[in-house]
PDB file of C-alpha atoms in Angstrom:
ATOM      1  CA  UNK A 188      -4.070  22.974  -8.708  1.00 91.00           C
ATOM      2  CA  UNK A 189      -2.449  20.417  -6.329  1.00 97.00           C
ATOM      3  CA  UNK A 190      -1.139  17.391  -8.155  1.00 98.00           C
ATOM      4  CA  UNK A 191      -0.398  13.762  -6.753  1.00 98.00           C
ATOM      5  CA  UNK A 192       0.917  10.554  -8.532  1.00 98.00           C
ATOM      6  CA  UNK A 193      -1.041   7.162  -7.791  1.00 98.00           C
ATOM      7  CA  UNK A 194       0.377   3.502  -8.803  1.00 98.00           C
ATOM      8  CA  UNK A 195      -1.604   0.671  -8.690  1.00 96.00           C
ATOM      9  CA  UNK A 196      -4.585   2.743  -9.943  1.00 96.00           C
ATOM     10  CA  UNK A 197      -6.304   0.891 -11.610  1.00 94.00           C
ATOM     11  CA  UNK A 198      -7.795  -1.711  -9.195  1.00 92.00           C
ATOM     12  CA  UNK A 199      -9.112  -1.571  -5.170  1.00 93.00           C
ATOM     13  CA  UNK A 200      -7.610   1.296  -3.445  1.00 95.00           C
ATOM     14  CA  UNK A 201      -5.529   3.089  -5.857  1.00 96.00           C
ATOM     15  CA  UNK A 202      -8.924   3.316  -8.098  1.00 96.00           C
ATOM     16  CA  UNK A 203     -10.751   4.806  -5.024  1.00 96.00           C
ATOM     17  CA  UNK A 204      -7.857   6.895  -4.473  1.00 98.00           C
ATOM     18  CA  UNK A 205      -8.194   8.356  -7.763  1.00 97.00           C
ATOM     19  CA  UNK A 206     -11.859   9.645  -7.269  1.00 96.00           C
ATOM     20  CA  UNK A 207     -11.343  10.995  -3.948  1.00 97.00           C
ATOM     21  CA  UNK A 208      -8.669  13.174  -4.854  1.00 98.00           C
ATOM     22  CA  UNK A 209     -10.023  14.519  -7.994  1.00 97.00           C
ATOM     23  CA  UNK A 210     -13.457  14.918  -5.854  1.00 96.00           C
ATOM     24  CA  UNK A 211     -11.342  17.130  -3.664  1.00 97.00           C
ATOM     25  CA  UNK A 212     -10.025  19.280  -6.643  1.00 96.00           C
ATOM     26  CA  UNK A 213      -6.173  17.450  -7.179  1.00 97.00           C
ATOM     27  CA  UNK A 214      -5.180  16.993 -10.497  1.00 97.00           C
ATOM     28  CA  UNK A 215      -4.214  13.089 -10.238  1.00 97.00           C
ATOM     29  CA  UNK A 216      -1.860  11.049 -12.668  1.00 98.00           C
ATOM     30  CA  UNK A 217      -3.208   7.547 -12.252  1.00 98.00           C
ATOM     31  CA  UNK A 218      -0.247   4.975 -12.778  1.00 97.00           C
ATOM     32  CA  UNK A 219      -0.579   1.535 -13.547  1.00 96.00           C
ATOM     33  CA  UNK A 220       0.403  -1.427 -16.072  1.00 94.00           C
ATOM     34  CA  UNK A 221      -2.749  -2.059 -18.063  1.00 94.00           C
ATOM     35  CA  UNK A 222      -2.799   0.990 -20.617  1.00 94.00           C
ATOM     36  CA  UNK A 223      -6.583  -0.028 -21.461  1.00 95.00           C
ATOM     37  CA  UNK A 224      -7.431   0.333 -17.901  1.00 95.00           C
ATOM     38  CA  UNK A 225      -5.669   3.665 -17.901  1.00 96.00           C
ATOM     39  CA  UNK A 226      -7.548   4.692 -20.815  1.00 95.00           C
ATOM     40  CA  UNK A 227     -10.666   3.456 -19.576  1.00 95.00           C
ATOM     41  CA  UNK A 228      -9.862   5.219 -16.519  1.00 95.00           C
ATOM     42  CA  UNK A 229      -8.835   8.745 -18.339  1.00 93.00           C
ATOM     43  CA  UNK A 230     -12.664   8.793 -19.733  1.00 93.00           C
ATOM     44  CA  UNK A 231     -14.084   8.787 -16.841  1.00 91.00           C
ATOM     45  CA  UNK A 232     -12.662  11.817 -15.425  1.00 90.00           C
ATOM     46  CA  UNK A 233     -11.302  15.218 -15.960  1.00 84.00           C
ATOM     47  CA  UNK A 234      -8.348  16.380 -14.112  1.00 87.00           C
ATOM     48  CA  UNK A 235      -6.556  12.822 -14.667  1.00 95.00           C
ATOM     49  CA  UNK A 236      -3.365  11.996 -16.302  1.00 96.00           C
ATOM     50  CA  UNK A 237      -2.389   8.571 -16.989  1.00 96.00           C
ATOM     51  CA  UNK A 238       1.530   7.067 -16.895  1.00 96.00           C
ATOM     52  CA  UNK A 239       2.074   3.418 -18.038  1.00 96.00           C
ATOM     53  CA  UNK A 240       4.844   1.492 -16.320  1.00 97.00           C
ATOM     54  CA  UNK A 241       5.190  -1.790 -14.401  1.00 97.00           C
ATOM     55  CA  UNK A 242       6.639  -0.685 -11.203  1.00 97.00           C
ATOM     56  CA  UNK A 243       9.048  -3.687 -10.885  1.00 97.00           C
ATOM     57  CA  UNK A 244      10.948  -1.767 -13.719  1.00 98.00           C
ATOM     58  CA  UNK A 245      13.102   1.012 -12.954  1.00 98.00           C
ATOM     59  CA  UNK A 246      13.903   1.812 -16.720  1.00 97.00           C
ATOM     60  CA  UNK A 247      10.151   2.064 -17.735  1.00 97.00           C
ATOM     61  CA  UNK A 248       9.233   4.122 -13.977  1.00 98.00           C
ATOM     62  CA  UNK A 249      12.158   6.718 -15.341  1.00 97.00           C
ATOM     63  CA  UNK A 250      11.293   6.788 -18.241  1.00 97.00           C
ATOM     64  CA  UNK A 251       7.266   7.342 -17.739  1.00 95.00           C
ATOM     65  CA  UNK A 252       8.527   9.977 -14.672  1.00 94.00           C
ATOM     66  CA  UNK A 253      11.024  12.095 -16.916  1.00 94.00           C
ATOM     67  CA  UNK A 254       8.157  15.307 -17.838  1.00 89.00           C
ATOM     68  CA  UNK A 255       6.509  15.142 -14.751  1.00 95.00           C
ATOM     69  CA  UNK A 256       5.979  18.506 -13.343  1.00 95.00           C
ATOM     70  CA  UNK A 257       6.209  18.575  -9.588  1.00 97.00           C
ATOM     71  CA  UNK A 258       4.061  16.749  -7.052  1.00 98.00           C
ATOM     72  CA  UNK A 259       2.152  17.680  -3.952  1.00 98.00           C
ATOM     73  CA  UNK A 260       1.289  14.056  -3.208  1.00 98.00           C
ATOM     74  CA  UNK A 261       2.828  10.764  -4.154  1.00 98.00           C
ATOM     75  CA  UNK A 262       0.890   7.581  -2.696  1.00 98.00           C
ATOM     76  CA  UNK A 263       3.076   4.166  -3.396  1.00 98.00           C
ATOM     77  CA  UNK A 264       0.217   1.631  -3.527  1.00 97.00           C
ATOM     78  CA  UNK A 265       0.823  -0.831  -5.899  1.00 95.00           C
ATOM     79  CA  UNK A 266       1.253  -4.311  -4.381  1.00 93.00           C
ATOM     80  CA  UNK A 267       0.359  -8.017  -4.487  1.00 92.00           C
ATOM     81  CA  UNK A 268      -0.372 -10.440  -1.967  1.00 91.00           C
ATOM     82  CA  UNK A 269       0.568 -14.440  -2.153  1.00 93.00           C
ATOM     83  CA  UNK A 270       0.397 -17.083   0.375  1.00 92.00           C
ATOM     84  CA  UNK A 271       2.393 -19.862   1.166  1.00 91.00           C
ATOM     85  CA  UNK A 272       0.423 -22.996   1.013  1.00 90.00           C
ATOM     86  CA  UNK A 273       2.855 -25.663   1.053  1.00 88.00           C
ATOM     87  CA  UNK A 274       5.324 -25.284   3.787  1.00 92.00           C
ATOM     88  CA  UNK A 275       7.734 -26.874   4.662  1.00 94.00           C
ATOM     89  CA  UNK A 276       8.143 -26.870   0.798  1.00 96.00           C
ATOM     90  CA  UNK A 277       9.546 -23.145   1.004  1.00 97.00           C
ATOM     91  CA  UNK A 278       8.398 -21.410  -2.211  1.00 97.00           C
ATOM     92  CA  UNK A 279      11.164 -19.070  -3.265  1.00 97.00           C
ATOM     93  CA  UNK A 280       9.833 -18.096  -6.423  1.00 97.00           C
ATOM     94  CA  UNK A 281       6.801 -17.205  -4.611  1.00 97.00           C
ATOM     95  CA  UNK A 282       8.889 -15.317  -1.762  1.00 97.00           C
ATOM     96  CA  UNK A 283      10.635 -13.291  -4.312  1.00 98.00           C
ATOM     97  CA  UNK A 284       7.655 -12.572  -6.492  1.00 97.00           C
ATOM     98  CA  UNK A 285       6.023 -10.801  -3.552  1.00 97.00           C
ATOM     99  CA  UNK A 286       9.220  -9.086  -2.157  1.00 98.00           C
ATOM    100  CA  UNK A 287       9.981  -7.809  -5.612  1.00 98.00           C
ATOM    101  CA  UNK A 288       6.244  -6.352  -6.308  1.00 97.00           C
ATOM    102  CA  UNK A 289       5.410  -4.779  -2.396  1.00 97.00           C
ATOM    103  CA  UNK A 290       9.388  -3.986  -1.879  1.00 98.00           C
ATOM    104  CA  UNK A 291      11.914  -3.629  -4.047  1.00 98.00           C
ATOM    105  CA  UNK A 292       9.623  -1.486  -6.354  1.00 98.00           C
ATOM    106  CA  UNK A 293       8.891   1.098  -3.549  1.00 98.00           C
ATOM    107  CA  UNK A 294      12.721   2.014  -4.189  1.00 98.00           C
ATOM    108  CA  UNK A 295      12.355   1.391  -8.006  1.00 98.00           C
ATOM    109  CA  UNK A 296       9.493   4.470  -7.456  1.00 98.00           C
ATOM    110  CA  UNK A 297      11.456   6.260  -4.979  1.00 98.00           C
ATOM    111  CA  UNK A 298      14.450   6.947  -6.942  1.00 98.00           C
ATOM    112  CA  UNK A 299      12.349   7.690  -9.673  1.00 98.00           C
ATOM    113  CA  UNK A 300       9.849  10.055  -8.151  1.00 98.00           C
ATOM    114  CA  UNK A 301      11.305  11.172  -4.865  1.00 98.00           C
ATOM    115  CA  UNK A 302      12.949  14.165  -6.510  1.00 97.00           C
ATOM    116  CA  UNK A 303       9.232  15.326  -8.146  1.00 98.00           C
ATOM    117  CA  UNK A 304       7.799  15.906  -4.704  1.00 98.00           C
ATOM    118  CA  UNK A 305       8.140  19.614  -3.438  1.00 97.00           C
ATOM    119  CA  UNK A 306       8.974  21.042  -0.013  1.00 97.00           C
ATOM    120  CA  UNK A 307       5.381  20.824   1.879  1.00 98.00           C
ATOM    121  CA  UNK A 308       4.419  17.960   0.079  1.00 98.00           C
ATOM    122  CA  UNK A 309       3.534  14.038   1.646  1.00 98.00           C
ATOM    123  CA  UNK A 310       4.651  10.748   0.286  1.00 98.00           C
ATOM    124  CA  UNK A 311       2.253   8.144   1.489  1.00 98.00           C
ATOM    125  CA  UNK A 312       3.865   4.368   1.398  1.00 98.00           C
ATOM    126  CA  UNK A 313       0.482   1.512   1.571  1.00 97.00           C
ATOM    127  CA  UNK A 314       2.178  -1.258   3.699  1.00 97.00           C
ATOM    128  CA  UNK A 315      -0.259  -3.338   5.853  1.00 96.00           C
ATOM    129  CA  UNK A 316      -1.662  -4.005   9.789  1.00 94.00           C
ATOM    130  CA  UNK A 317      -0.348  -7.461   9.072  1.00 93.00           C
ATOM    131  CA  UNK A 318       2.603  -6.167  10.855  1.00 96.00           C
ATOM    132  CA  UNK A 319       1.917  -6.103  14.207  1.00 95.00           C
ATOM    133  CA  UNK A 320       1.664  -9.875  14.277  1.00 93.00           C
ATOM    134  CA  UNK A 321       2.696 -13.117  12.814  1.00 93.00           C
ATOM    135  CA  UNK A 322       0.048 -14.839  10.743  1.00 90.00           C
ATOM    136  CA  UNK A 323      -0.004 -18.555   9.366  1.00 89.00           C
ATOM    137  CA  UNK A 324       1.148 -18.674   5.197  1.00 91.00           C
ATOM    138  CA  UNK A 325       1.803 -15.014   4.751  1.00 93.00           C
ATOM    139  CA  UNK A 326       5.388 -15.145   5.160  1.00 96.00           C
ATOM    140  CA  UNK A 327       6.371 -13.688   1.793  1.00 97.00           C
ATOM    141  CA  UNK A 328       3.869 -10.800   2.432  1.00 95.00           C
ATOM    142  CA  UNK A 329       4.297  -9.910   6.331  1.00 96.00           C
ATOM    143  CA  UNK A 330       8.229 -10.033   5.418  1.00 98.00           C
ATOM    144  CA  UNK A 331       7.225  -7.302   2.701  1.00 98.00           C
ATOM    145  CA  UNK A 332       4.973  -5.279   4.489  1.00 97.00           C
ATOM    146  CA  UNK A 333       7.246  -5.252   7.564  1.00 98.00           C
ATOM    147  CA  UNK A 334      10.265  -3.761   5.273  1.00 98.00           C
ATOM    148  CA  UNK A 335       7.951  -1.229   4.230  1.00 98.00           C
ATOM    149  CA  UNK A 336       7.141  -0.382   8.089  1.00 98.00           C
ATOM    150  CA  UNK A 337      10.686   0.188   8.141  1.00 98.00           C
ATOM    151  CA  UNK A 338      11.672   2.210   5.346  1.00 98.00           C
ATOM    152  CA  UNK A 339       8.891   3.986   5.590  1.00 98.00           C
ATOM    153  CA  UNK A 340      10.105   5.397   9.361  1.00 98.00           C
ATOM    154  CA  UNK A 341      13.606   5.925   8.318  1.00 98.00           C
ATOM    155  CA  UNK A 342      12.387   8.335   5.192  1.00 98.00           C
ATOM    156  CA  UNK A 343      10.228  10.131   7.689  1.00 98.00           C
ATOM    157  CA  UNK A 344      13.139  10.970   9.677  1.00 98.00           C
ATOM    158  CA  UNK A 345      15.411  12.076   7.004  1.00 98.00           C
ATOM    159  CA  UNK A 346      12.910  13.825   4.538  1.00 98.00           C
ATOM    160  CA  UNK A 347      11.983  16.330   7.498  1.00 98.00           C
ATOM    161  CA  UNK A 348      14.796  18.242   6.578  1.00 97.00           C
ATOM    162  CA  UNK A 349      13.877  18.483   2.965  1.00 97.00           C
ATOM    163  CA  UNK A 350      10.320  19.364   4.309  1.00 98.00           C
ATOM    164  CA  UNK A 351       8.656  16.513   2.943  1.00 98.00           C
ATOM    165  CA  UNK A 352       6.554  14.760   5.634  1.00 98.00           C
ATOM    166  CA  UNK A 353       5.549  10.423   5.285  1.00 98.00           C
ATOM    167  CA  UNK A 354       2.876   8.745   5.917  1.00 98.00           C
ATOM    168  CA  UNK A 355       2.895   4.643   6.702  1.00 98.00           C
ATOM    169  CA  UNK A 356      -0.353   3.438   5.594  1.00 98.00           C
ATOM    170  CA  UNK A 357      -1.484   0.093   7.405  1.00 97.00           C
ATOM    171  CA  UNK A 358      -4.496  -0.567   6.323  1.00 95.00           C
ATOM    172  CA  UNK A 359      -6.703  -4.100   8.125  1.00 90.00           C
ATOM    173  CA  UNK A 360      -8.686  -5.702   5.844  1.00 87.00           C
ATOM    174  CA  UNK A 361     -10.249  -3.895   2.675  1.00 89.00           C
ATOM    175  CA  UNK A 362     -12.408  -5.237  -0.271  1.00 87.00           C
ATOM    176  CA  UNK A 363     -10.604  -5.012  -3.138  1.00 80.00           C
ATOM    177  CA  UNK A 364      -9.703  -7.820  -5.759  1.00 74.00           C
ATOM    178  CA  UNK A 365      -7.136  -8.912  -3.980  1.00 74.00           C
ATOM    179  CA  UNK A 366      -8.696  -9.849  -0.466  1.00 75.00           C
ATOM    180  CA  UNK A 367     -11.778 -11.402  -2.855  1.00 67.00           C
ATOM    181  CA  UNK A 368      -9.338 -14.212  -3.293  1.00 74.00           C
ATOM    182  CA  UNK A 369      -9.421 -14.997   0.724  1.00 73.00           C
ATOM    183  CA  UNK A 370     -10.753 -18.045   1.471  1.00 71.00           C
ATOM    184  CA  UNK A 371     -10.697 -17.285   5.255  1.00 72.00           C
ATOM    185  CA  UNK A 372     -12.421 -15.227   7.350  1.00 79.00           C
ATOM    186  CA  UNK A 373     -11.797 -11.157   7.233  1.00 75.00           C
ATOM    187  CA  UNK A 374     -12.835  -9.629  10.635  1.00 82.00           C
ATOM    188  CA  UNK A 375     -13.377  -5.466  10.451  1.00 81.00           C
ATOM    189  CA  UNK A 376     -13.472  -5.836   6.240  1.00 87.00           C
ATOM    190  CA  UNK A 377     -14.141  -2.165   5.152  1.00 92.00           C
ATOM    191  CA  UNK A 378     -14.514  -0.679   1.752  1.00 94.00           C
ATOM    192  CA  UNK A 379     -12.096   0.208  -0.885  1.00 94.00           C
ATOM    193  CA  UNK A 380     -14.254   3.723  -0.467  1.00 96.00           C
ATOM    194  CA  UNK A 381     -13.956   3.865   3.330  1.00 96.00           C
ATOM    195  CA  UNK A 382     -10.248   3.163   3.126  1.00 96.00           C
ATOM    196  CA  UNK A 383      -9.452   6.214   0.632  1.00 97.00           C
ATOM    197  CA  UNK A 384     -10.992   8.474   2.666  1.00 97.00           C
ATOM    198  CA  UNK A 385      -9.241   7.276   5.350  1.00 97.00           C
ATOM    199  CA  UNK A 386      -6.010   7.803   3.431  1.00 98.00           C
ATOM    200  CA  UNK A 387      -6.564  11.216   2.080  1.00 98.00           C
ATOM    201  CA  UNK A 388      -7.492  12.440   5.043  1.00 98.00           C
ATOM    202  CA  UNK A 389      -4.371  11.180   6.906  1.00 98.00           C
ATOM    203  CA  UNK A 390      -2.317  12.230   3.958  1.00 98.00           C
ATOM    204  CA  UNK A 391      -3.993  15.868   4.201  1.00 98.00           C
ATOM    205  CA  UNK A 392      -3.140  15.664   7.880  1.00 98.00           C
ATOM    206  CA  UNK A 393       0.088  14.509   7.287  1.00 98.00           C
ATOM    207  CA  UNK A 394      -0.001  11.989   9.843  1.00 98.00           C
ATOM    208  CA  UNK A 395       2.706   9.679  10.076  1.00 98.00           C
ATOM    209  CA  UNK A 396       0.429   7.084  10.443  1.00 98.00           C
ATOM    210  CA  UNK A 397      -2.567   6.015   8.894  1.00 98.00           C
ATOM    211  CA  UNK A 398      -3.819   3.207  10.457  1.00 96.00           C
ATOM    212  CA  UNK A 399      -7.871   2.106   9.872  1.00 95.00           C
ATOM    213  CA  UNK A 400     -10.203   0.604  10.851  1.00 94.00           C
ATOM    214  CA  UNK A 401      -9.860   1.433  14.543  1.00 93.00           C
ATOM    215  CA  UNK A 402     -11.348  -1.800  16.122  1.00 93.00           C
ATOM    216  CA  UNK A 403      -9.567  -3.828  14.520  1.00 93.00           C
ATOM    217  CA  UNK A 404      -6.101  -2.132  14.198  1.00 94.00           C
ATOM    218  CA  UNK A 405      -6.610  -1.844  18.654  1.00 95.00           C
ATOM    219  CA  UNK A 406      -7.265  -6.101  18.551  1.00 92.00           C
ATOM    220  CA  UNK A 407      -4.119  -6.419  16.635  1.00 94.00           C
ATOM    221  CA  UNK A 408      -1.952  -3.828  19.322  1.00 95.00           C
ATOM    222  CA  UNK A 409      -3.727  -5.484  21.978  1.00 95.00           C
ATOM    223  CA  UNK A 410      -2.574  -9.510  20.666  1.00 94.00           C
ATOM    224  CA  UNK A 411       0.872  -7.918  19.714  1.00 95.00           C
ATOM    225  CA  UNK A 412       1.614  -7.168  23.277  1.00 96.00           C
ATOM    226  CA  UNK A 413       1.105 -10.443  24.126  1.00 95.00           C
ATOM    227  CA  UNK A 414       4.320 -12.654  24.374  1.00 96.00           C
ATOM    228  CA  UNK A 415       4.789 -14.417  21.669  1.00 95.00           C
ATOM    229  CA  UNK A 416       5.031 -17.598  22.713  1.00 96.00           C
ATOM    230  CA  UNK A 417       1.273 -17.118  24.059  1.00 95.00           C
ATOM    231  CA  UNK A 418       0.309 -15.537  20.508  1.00 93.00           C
ATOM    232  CA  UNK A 419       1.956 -18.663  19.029  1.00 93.00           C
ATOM    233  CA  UNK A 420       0.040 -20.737  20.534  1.00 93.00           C
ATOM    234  CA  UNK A 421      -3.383 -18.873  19.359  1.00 90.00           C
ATOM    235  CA  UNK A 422      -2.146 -18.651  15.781  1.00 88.00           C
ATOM    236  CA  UNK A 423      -1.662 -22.403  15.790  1.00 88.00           C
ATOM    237  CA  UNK A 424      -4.878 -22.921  17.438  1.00 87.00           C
ATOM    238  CA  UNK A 425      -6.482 -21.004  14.460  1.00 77.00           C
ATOM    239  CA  UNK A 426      -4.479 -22.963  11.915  1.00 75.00           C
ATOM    240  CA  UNK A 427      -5.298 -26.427  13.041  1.00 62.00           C
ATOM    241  CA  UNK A 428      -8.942 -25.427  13.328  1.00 56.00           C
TER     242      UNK A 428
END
């Protein structure tokens, strides 16, 4: 039985990651912080294995990693979104909360985890389509999300030799708890259903990119060859409506 590691299961994607893989036969550790959830979690399903850790820890992700077996899939999901409200009052609490959770703990997982994935197996990184463009107050998260763009790329070209493939996941707009919080408008919003599928399929693929939902992911291509000074000038428009 294939086996693949899941953080930030407990909520939005990584819980509808969980089902789809177990619905197509994986047997799934489900990571996360909240050991109730876990447990909750564990009852609901066979085939799952739970691992407690907050993945801005690298003692507790080692420690929680150390009997793994090895893994045919390893999706880093686990992430946080804040906005900055205030500027130019430049939050840097704020800025390093949200670098620390969507960044620096990819790396806390990768050099925890990297050496449980196999040759033939795919390590899927969930950064975001907020990439492609610069939006008003999410400087602490695009600045995340585009790091992740990056590092995910540069593993992709050095893991090949190892024979383990990546996939950059840049999802638009999904409900989950975290976009219920938005107080704006959420053009192409899919499901946290729709978007698993979307990423085990891609991961089964082993695409390099999994990008979804289509529509929207072309508008944002489409504005991000704009030049910027033109996009500028539409994001303020948008702000000052």
């Amino acid at each position: 039985m294939k086996r693949v590691l899941i953080t930030g299961a407990t909520s939005g994607i990584g819980l509808r990651l969980v089902s789809e893989y177990i619905e197509n036969g994986y047997h799934v550790i489900a990571a996360g912080r909240n050991q109730d959830k876990l447990d909750e979690l564990k009852q609901q399903h066979d085939n799952l294995q739970t691992l407690a850790f907050d993945v801005t820890k690298l003692d507790e992700i080692k420690q929680a990693a150390a009997s793994l077996e090895a893994l045919d899939h390893l999706v880093l999901n686990a992430g946080n979104c804040e906005y900055m409200k205030d500027l130019p009052a430049f939050d840097s609490a704020l800025f390093e909360r949200v670098i620390k959770v969507n960044l620096l703990s990819v790396g806390y997982c990768l050099e925890a985890l990297l050496p449980k994935l196999k040759a033939g197996s795919q390590l899927g990184i969930v950064g975001s389509s907020v990439t492609y463009l610069a939006f008003t107050e999410a400087q602490a998260y695009g600045a995340s999300k585009s790091g992740i763009d990056y590092l995910a790329k540069s593993l992709s070209v050095d893991l090949a030799r190892s024979d383990i493939g990546v996939s950059l996941i840049q999802p638009g707009f999904v409900e989950t708890p975290l976009t219920d919080k938005n107080t704006f408008e959420m053009p192409g919003k899919v499901s946290a259903e729709f978007a698993a599928k979307k990423i085990y399929a891609g991961m089964a693929a082993k695409k390099h990119i999994i990008r979804f939902p289509t529509f929207f992911i072309l508008m944002l291509r489409f504005f991000s060859s704009l030049p910027f000074a033109l996009w500028r000038k539409i994001a303020m428009s948008m702000v000052n409506k």
